[in-house]
Coordinates of C-alpha atoms in Angstrom, one line a residue:
X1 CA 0.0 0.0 0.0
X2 CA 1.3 3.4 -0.8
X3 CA 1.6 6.7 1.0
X4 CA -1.1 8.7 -0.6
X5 CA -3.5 5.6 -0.2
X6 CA -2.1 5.6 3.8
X7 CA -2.9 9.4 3.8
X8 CA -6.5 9.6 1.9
X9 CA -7.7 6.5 4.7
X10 CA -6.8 8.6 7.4
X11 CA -8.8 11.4 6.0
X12 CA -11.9 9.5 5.8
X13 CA -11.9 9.5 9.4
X14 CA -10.9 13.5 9.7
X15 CA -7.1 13.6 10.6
X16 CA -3.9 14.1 8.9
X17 CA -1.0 12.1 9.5
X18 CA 3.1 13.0 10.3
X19 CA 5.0 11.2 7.1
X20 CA 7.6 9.3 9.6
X21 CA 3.6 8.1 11.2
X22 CA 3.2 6.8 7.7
X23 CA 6.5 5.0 6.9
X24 CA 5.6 3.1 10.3
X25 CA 2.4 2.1 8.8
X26 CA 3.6 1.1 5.9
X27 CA 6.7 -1.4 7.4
X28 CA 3.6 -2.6 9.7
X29 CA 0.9 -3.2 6.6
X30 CA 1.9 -6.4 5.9
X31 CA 1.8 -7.9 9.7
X32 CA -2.0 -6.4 10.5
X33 CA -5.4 -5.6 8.5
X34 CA -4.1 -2.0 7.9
X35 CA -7.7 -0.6 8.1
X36 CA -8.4 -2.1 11.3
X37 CA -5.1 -0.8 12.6
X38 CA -6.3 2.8 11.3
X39 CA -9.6 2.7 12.8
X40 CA -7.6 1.8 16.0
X41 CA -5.5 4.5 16.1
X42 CA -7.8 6.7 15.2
X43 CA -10.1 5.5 18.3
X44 CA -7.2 5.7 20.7
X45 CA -5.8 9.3 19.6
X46 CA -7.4 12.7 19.4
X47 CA -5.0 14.3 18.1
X48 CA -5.7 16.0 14.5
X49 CA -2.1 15.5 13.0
X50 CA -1.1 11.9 14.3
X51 CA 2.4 11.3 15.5
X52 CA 5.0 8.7 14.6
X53 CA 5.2 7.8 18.6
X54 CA 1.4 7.7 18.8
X55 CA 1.0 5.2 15.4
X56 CA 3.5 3.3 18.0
X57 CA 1.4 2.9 21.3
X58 CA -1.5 2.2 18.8
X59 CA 0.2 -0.8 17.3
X60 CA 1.0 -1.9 20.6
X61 CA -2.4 -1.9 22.0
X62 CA -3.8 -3.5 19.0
X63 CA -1.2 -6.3 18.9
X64 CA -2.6 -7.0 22.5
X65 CA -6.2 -6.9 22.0
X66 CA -7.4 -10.1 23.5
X67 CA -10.9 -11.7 22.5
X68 CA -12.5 -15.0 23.6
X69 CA -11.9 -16.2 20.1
X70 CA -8.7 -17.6 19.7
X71 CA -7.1 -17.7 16.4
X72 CA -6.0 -21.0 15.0
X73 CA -4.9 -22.2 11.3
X74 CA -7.7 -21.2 8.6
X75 CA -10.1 -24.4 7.7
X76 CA -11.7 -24.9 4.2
X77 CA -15.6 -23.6 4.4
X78 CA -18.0 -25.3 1.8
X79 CA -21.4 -24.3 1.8
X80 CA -24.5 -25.3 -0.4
X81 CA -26.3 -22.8 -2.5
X82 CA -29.4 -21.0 -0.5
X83 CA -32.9 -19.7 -1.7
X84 CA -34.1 -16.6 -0.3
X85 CA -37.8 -14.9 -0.6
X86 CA -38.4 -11.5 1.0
X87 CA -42.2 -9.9 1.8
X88 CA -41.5 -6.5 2.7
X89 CA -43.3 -2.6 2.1
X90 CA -40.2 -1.9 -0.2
X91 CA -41.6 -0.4 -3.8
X92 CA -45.4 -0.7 -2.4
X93 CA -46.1 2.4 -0.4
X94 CA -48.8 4.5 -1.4
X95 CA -49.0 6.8 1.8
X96 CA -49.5 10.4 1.4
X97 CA -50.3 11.3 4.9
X98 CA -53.6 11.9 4.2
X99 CA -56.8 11.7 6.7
X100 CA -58.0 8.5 4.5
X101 CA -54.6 7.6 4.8
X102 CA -54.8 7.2 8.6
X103 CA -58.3 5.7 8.5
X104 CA -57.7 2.7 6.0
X105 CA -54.5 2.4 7.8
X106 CA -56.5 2.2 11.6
X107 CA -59.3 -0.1 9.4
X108 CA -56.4 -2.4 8.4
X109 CA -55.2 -2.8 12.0
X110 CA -58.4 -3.3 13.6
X111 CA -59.5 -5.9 10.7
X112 CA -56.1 -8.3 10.7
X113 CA -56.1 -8.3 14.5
X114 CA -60.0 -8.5 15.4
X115 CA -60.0 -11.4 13.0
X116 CA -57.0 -13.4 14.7
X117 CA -59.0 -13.0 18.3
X118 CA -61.7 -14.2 16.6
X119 CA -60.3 -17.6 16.1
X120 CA -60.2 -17.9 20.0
X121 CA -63.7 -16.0 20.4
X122 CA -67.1 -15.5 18.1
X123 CA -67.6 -11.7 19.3
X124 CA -70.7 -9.6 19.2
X125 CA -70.6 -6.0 18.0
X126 CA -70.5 -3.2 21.0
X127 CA -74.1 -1.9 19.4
X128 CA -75.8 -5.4 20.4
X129 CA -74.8 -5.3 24.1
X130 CA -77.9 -3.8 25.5
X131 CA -79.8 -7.0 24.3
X132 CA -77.8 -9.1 26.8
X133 CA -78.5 -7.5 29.8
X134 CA -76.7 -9.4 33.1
X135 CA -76.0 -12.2 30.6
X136 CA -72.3 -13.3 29.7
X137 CA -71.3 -11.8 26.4
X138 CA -68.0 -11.9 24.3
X139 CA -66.7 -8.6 22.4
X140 CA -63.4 -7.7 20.1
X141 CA -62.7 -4.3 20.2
X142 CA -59.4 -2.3 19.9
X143 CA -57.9 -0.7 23.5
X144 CA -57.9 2.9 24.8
X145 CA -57.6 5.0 27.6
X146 CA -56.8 2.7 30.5
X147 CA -56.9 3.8 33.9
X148 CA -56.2 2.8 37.4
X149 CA -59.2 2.9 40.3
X150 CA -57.2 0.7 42.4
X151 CA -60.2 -2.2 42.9
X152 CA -60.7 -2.2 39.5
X153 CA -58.6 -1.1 36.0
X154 CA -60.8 0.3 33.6
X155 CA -60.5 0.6 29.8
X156 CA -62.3 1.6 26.7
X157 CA -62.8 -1.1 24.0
X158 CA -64.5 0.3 20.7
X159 CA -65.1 -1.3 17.4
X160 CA -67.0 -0.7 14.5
X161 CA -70.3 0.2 16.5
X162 CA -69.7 1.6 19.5
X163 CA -67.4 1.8 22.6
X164 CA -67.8 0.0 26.2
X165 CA -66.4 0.5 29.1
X166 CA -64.4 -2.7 30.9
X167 CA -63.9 -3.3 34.4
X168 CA -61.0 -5.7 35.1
X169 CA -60.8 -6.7 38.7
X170 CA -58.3 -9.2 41.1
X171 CA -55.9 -11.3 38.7
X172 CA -57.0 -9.9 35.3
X173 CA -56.5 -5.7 36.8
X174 CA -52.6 -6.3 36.3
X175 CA -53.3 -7.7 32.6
X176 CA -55.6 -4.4 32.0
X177 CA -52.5 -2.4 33.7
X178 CA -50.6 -4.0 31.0
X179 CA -52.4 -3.3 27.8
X180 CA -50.5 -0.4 25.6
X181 CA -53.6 0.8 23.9
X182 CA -54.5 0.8 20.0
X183 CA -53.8 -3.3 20.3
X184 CA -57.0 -5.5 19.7
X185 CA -58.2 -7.7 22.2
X186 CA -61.1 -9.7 22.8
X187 CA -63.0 -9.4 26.6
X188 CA -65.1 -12.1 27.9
X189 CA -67.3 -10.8 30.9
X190 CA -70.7 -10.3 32.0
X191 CA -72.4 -7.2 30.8
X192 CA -74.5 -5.1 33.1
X193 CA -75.2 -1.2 33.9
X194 CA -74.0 -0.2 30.7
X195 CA -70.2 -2.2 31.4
X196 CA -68.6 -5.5 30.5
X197 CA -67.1 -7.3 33.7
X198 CA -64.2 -9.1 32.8
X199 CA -64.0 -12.6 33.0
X200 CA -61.3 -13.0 30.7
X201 CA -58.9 -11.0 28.4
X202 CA -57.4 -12.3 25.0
X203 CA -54.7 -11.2 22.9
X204 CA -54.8 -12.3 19.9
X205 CA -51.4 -14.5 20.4
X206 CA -49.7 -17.0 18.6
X207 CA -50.4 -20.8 18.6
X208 CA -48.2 -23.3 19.6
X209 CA -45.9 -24.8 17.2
X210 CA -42.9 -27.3 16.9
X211 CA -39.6 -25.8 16.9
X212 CA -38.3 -25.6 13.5
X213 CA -35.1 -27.6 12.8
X214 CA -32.5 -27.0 9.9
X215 CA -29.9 -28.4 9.1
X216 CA -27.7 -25.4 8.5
X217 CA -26.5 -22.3 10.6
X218 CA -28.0 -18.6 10.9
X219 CA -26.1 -15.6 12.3
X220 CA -28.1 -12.9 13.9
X221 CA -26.3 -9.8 14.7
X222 CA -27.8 -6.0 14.8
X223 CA -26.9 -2.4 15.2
X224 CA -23.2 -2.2 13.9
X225 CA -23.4 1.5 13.8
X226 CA -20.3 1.7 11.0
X227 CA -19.1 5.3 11.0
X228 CA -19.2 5.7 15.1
X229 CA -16.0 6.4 16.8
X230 CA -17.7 3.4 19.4
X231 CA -17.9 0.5 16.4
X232 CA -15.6 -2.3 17.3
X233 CA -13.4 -3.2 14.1
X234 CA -10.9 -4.9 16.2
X235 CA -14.0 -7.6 16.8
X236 CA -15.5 -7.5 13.6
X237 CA -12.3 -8.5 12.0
X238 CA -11.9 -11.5 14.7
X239 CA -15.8 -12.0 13.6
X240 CA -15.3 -12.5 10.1
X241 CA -12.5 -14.4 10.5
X242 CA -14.7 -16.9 12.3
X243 CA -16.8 -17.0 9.9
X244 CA -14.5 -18.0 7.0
X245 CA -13.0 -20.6 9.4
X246 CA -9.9 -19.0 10.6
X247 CA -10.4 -18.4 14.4
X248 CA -11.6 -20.3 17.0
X249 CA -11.2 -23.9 18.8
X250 CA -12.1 -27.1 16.3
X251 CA -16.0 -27.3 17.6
X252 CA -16.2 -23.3 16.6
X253 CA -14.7 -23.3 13.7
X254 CA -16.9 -26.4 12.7
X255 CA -19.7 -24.5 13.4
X256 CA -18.8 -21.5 11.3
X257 CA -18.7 -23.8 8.4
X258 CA -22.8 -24.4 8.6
X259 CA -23.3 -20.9 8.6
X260 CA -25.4 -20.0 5.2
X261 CA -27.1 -16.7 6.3
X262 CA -26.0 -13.6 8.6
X263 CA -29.2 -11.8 9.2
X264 CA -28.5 -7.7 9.9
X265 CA -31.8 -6.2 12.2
X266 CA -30.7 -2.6 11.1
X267 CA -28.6 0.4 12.7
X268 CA -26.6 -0.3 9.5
X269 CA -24.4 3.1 10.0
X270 CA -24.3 5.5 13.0
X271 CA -26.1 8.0 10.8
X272 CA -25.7 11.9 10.8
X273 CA -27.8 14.1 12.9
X274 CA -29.3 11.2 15.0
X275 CA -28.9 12.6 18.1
X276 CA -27.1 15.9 20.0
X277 CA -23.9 15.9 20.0
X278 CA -23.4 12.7 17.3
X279 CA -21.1 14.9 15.4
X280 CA -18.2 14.1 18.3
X281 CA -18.9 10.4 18.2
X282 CA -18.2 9.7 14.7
X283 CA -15.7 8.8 12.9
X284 CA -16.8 9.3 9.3
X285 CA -19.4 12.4 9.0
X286 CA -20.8 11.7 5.8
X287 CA -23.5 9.3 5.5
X288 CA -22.5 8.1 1.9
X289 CA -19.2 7.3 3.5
X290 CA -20.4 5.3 6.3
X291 CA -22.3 3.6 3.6
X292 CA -18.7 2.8 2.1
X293 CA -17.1 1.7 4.8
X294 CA -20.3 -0.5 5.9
X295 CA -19.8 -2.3 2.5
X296 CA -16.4 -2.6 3.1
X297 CA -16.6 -4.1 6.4
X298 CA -19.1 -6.6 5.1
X299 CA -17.4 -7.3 2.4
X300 CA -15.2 -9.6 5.0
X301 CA -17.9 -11.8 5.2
X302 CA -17.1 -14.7 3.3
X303 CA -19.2 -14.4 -0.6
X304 CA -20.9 -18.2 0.3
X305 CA -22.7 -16.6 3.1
X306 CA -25.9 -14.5 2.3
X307 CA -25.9 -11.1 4.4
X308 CA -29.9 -10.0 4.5
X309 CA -29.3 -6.5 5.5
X310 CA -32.5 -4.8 6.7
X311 CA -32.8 -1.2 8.1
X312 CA -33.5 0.8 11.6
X313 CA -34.1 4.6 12.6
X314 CA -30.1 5.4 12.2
X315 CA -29.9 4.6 8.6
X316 CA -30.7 7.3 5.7
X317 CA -34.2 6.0 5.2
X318 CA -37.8 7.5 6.3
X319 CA -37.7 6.8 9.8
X320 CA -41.8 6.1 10.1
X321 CA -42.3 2.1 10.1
X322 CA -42.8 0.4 7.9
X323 CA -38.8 1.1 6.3
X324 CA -38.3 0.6 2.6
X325 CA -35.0 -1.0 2.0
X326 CA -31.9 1.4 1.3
X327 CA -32.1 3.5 -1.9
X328 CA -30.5 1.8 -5.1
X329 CA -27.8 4.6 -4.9
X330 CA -26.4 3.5 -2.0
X331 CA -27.6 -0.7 -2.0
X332 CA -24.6 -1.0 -5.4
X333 CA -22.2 0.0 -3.2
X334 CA -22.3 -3.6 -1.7
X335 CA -21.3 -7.1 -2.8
X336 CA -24.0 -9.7 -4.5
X337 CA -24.1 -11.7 -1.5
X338 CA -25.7 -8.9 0.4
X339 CA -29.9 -8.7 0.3
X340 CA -31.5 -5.6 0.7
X341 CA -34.7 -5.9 3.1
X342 CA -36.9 -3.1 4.9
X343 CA -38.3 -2.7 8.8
X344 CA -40.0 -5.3 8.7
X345 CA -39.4 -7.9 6.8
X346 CA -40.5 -11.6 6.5
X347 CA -37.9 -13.7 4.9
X348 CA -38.2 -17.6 4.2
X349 CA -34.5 -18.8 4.5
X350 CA -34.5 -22.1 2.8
X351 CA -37.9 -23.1 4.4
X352 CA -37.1 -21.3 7.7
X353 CA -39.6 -18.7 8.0
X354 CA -37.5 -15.1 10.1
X355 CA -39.3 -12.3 10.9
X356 CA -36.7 -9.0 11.3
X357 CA -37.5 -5.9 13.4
X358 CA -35.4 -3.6 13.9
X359 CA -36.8 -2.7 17.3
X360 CA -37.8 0.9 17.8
X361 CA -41.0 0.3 19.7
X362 CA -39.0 -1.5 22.2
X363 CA -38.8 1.6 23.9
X364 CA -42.3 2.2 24.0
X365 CA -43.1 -1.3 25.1
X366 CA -40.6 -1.6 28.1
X367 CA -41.6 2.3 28.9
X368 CA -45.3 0.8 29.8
X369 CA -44.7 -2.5 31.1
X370 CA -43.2 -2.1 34.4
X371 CA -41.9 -6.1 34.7
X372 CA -39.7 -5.3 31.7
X373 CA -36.3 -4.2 31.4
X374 CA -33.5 -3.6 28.7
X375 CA -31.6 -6.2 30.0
X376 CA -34.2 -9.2 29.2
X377 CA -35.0 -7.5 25.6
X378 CA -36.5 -10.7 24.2
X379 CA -39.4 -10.5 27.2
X380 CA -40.3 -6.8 25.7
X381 CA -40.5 -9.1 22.1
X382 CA -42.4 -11.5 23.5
X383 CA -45.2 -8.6 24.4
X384 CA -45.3 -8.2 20.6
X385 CA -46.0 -12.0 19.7
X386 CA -48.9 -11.8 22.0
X387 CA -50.2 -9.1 20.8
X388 CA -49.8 -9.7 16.9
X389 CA -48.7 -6.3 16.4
X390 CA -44.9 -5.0 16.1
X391 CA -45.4 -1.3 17.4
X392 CA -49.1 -1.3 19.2
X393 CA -48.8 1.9 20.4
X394 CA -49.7 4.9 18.7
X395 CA -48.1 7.9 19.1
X396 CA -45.2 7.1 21.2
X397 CA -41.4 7.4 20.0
X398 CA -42.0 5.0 17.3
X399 CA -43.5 7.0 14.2
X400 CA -46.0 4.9 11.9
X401 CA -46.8 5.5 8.4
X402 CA -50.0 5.6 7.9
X403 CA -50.4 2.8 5.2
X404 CA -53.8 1.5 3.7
X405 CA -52.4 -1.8 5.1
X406 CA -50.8 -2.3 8.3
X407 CA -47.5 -3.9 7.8
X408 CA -46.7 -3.9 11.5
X409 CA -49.4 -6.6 12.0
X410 CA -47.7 -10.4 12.5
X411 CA -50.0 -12.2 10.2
X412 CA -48.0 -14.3 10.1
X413 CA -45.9 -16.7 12.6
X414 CA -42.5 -16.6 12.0
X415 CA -40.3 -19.5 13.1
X416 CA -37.8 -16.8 13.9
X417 CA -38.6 -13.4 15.5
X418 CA -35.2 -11.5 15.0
X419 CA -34.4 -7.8 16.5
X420 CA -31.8 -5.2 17.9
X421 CA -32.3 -1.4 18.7
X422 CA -31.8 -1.5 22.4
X423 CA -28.0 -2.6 22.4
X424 CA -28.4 -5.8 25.0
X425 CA -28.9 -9.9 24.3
X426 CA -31.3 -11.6 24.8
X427 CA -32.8 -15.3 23.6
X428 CA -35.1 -17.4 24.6
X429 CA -38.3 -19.4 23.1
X430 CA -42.0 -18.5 23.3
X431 CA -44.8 -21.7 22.0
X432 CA -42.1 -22.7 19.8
X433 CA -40.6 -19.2 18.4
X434 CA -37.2 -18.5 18.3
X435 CA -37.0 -14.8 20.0
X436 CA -33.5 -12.9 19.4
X437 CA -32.6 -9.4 20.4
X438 CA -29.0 -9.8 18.8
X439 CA -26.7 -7.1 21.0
X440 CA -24.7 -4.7 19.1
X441 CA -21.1 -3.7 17.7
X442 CA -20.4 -0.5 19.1
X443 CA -19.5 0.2 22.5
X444 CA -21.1 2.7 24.6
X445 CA -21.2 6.5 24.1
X446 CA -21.0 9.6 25.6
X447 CA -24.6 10.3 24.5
X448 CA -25.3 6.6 25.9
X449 CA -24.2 7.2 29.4
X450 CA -25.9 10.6 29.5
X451 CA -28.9 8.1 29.1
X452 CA -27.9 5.8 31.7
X453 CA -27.5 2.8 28.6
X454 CA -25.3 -0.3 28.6
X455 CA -24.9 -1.7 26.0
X456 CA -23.6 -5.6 25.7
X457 CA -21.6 -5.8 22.3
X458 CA -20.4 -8.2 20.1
X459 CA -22.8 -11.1 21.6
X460 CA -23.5 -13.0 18.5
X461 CA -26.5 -15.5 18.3
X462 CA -25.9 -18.6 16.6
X463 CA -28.4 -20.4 15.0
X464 CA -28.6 -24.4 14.0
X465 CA -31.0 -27.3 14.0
X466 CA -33.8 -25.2 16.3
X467 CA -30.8 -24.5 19.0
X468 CA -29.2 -21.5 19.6
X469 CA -26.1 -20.6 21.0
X470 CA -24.1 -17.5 21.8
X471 CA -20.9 -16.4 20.7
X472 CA -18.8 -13.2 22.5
X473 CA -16.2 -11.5 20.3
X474 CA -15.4 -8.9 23.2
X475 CA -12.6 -8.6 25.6

């Protein structure tokens, strides 16, 4: 590698560099993956011009970066060919933001969810209660304004017809405590004085299924903000040498040679703008460069594994869900191995059915639910399989487009429920659904600990045969 080319990387990341800095670099290039060694240095220095004896410490440091990978000799991966199918909002909006907009959009919710509680319960319409007077009665009816009179939890549940009032009581007061509003539910009770009370509240839920079981390996990973001053190269590189069977003790590295699929849940760059202040956490401040260097950084993953990139609220797409996939412009920067998907997106991986989120109503979710916390994200996920709906609140942090259809509805079970946003790990299994909230790659920032957030990166879920696993690629 040449001077200039030395010089012109160093100026992606904003900094000029002393020329004895660069003759160092260059004696060093061919012991170390020279643009991870850059992105190093330019982590561990502030300095605008960097120094010769600075390049040194740098190089130190990053000669004794441990991992709990260890490296071993590389081992021939040979994997089969894979079949990919995508159902996504990509090239079929229509919304305007029009009031019909938000009506057909409302219609669309009420219709896919009312009609998934009504597999559980038949349901009369809210106008017919007053002909079952004292008698038991079953409704559907979408959620709003809950409150709290201590005996009791009340709620609003209107459909088509008419609204009713609900009074929960004992056990079923903390479920009504729980519901998030603008979610669908059916209510079981006896109706009398003009109220329903509740017998029983359904969610419209999934049914249990069988584990599915393939006979290959999935990687889920999420958020690897490229661009940040936080990401981790150092780990990414000790990542992707895993996955083309270079690191890691003979059981790991066998497993690295199933892998067919590494499935991205968004956060693809930091982003510009994002937040106050974001301008001192990054290390490239244009978005079309980020966009670079994310191709270049994925671009380690070996060309036999398929990379389904999807999208969350810090990459350079309309941040109301449902996401279109990234614009054509900047989805040629990346290799043919890489699929573009939106927020959300269904994808049938060889028969295996993965439903990726990137997450953003997370907030909302664990916000309202006080038994949830960032630290069990998959238990906030769960909360969404129950209710059939990705982002059931309205009018929270998560903006929704108003679509004709609701896109945010799961119509459909997944065998996979895949998602990210918050930063932390979690995995576990819910009536047969594999639930992953797949960490991150960046460590935390200043804007982060402002926000009291702690992040857990570089914990990579691991897919195979209906298991899961977990891999760390942090110190």
């Amino acid at each position: 590698m040449d001077k200039r080319t030395i010089i012109k990387k160093f100026a992606v990341y904003g900094r000029n560099i002393h020329p004895l800095a660069v003759e160092l670099l260059m004696k060093n290039a061919d012991h170390h993956n020279l643009d991870s060694l850059i992105a190093h240095i330019c982590k561990t220095t502030n300095s605008f011009v960097i120094s010769r004896e600075e390049v040194e410490k740098a190089i130190e440091s990053f000669r004794t970066t441990v991992t709990t990978v260890k490296e071993v000799k590389p081992k021939q991966v040979v994997r089969s060919q894979e079949n990919v199918n995508v159902r996504d909002v990509t090239g079929k909006s229509t919304c305007e933001g029009g009031i019909e907009d938000f009506l057909a959009y409302f219609n669309s919710r009420f219709e896919k969810l009312s009609a998934l509680v009504r597999r559980r319960i038949g349901g009369i319409k809210i106008s017919s209660l007053s002909r079952f007077k004292n008698d038991q009665v079953e409704v559907v009816g979408m959620v709003k304004d809950v409150r709290d009179y201590g005996e009791f939890a009340v709620f609003d549940l209107e459909d088509k017809t008419g609204t009713v009032s609900v009074f929960a009581g004992e056990k079923l007061r903390e479920i009504a405590l729980e519901l998030l509003g603008d979610e669908v539910v059916g209510v079981i009770g006896v109706y009398r004085n003009g109220r329903i009370y509740a017998d029983r509240i359904l969610f419209p839920d999934i049914p249990m299924r069988e584990r599915a079981k393939k006979d290959f390996g999935i990687v889920f990973i999420s958020d690897t903000h490229f661009g940040s001053r936080e990401f981790l190269e150092r780990e990414w590189e000790v990542f992707t040498k895993w996955l083309s069977g270079e690191v890691g003790n003979e059981k790991v590295v066998d497993l690295a040679s199933k892998i067919k699929y590494v499935v991205i849940a968004g956060d693809i760059v930091d982003g510009v703008g994002v937040y106050p202040g974001q301008e001192n956490d990054l290390t490239i401040t244009d978005i079309y460069g980020q966009y670079e260097y994310a191709a270049e950084m994925l671009d380690k993953i070996p060309k036999d594994v398929k990379v389904i990139l999807s999208v969350g609220n810090h990459d350079a797409i309309r941040q109301a869900e449902p996401q279109p996939a990234l614009p054509k412009e900047i989805r040629k920067l990346f290799s043919n191995n890489v699929i573009h998907v939106g927020n959300p997106a269904y994808v049938d991986l060889d028969g295996l059915k993965v439903l990726i989120y990137h997450g953003r109503s997370l907030d909302d979710v664990i916000t309202k639910i006080p038994k949830l916390s960032y630290e069990k994200p998959h238990e906030a996920m769960i909360e969404l399989l129950k209710r059939r709906h990705l982002c059931p609140i309205y009018g929270e942090k998560t903006p929704i487009a108003p679509e004709r259809e609701d896109w945010l509805v799961i119509d459909e079970v997944p065998d996979v429920f895949h998602s990210g946003h918050v930063h932390t790990y979690g995995v576990g299994f819910y009536r047969g659904v594999l639930v992953v909230n797949s960490s991150t790659w960046q460590s935390q920032t200043e804007f982060q600990k402002k926000m009291n957030l702690n992040p857990m990166p570089c914990n990579v879920a691991v897919y195979y045969n209906g298991e899961v696993g977990r891999l760390r690629f942090c110190k």
